[in-house]
């Protein structure tokens, strides 16, 4: 019985030492490894993150340009409605209220550079998983067409 107790004690101590592992500072406090620290970094603020692509900054004017919004709606209907519905979740997210959730530059970059966004942008990566791994198709739009779509989004 004494041997079983000793064996149990040795096993518990060995297990505790194995789990405690080897990255202690001189003062005895443990610090997470660099790789673990990166897991806990704060995600980028979606309203500050411009995304990955040609648009580095975009401030939308207070007034909606109705003519531009009409052109944007036409492009949206032709290129986007297979996956996006204006006011409801579909294969992709609804653009309604998008500027309450995302930076306008981010939206432009998602339209213009969806492949780069899902590879490098943490928000786009998360959306890719949320929408069952369905990547956004690159429609080959110009910056002017993408900007017109953004103006249309403001009217929804």
Coordinates of C-alpha atoms in Angstrom, one line a residue:
X1 CA 0.0 0.0 0.0
X2 CA 2.9 2.4 0.9
X3 CA 4.4 1.6 -2.5
X4 CA 1.1 2.5 -4.3
X5 CA 0.9 5.8 -2.4
X6 CA 4.5 6.7 -3.3
X7 CA 3.9 5.7 -6.9
X8 CA 0.8 7.8 -7.1
X9 CA 2.6 10.8 -5.4
X10 CA 5.5 10.6 -7.9
X11 CA 3.1 10.4 -10.8
X12 CA 1.1 13.5 -9.7
X13 CA 4.3 15.5 -9.1
X14 CA 5.8 14.4 -12.5
X15 CA 2.5 15.4 -14.2
X16 CA 2.4 18.8 -12.5
X17 CA 6.0 19.5 -13.5
X18 CA 5.4 18.5 -17.1
X19 CA 2.4 20.8 -17.3
X20 CA 4.1 23.7 -15.6
X21 CA 6.7 24.1 -18.0
X22 CA 9.9 25.8 -18.5
X23 CA 9.1 29.4 -19.4
X24 CA 9.3 31.0 -16.0
X25 CA 10.9 34.5 -15.4
X26 CA 13.5 35.0 -12.8
X27 CA 10.9 36.2 -10.3
X28 CA 9.0 32.9 -10.7
X29 CA 6.1 34.3 -12.6
X30 CA 5.2 32.5 -15.8
X31 CA 5.1 34.5 -19.0
X32 CA 3.3 33.1 -22.1
X33 CA 5.5 32.2 -25.1
X34 CA 5.6 34.7 -28.0
X35 CA 3.3 32.5 -30.1
X36 CA 0.7 32.3 -27.4
X37 CA 0.8 36.0 -26.8
X38 CA -0.1 36.7 -30.5
X39 CA -3.2 34.6 -30.0
X40 CA -4.4 37.0 -27.3
X41 CA -3.7 40.2 -29.2
X42 CA -6.7 42.5 -29.6
X43 CA -8.5 42.1 -33.0
X44 CA -8.5 45.2 -35.1
X45 CA -11.3 47.7 -34.7
X46 CA -13.5 47.2 -37.7
X47 CA -14.2 50.9 -37.9
X48 CA -10.5 51.7 -38.0
X49 CA -9.3 48.8 -40.2
X50 CA -9.0 49.9 -43.9
X51 CA -8.3 46.3 -45.0
X52 CA -5.9 45.1 -47.6
X53 CA -6.0 46.6 -51.1
X54 CA -5.6 49.8 -53.1
X55 CA -7.8 52.0 -50.9
X56 CA -5.9 53.3 -47.8
X57 CA -8.5 55.8 -46.6
X58 CA -12.0 56.9 -47.6
X59 CA -14.2 59.4 -46.0
X60 CA -17.8 59.5 -47.3
X61 CA -19.4 62.9 -47.7
X62 CA -22.4 63.9 -45.6
X63 CA -24.6 64.2 -48.7
X64 CA -25.5 61.1 -50.7
X65 CA -24.8 61.5 -54.4
X66 CA -28.0 60.1 -55.8
X67 CA -26.7 59.9 -59.4
X68 CA -23.7 57.9 -58.2
X69 CA -26.0 55.7 -56.0
X70 CA -28.2 54.9 -59.0
X71 CA -25.1 53.8 -61.0
X72 CA -24.0 51.8 -58.0
X73 CA -27.3 50.0 -57.7
X74 CA -27.1 49.1 -61.4
X75 CA -23.6 47.5 -60.9
X76 CA -24.8 45.9 -57.7
X77 CA -27.8 44.3 -59.4
X78 CA -25.6 43.0 -62.3
X79 CA -22.6 41.8 -60.3
X80 CA -23.5 41.2 -56.6
X81 CA -27.1 39.9 -56.2
X82 CA -26.2 36.3 -56.9
X83 CA -24.7 36.2 -53.4
X84 CA -25.9 39.4 -51.6
X85 CA -29.4 40.6 -50.9
X86 CA -29.7 44.3 -50.0
X87 CA -31.5 43.8 -46.7
X88 CA -31.0 40.2 -45.6
X89 CA -28.2 37.7 -45.0
X90 CA -27.9 35.3 -48.0
X91 CA -24.7 33.5 -49.3
X92 CA -22.9 36.7 -48.2
X93 CA -23.8 39.4 -45.7
X94 CA -26.3 42.1 -46.3
X95 CA -24.9 45.5 -47.2
X96 CA -27.6 47.2 -45.2
X97 CA -26.0 49.2 -42.3
X98 CA -22.5 48.2 -43.5
X99 CA -21.0 51.5 -42.5
X100 CA -22.1 51.0 -38.9
X101 CA -20.0 47.8 -38.9
X102 CA -17.1 48.5 -41.3
X103 CA -14.7 51.3 -42.4
X104 CA -15.6 52.5 -45.9
X105 CA -12.1 51.8 -47.1
X106 CA -12.4 48.2 -45.9
X107 CA -15.6 47.8 -47.9
X108 CA -13.9 49.1 -51.0
X109 CA -11.0 46.8 -50.5
X110 CA -13.3 43.8 -50.0
X111 CA -15.0 44.6 -53.3
X112 CA -11.7 45.3 -55.2
X113 CA -9.4 42.7 -53.6
X114 CA -11.5 39.8 -52.0
X115 CA -8.7 37.2 -52.5
X116 CA -6.1 39.3 -50.7
X117 CA -8.6 40.3 -48.0
X118 CA -9.5 36.7 -47.0
X119 CA -5.8 35.8 -46.9
X120 CA -4.5 38.8 -44.9
X121 CA -7.3 40.6 -43.2
X122 CA -8.5 39.1 -39.9
X123 CA -12.1 40.4 -40.2
X124 CA -12.4 39.0 -43.8
X125 CA -11.0 35.7 -42.6
X126 CA -13.6 35.5 -39.8
X127 CA -16.4 36.4 -42.3
X128 CA -15.2 33.7 -44.7
X129 CA -15.7 31.1 -41.9
X130 CA -19.0 32.6 -40.8
X131 CA -20.3 32.2 -44.3
X132 CA -19.3 28.6 -44.6
X133 CA -16.0 29.2 -46.5
X134 CA -17.8 30.8 -49.4
X135 CA -15.2 33.4 -50.7
X136 CA -16.4 36.6 -52.3
X137 CA -15.9 36.5 -56.1
X138 CA -13.7 39.1 -57.6
X139 CA -15.9 40.8 -60.1
X140 CA -13.1 42.8 -61.6
X141 CA -14.7 46.1 -60.8
X142 CA -13.0 49.5 -61.1
X143 CA -12.5 51.8 -58.2
X144 CA -15.2 54.1 -59.6
X145 CA -17.7 51.2 -59.8
X146 CA -16.9 50.0 -56.3
X147 CA -17.3 53.6 -55.0
X148 CA -20.7 53.8 -56.8
X149 CA -21.7 50.6 -55.0
X150 CA -20.7 52.1 -51.7
X151 CA -22.9 55.2 -52.4
X152 CA -25.8 52.8 -53.2
X153 CA -25.2 51.0 -49.9
X154 CA -25.8 54.3 -48.1
X155 CA -29.4 54.4 -49.5
X156 CA -30.4 50.9 -48.3

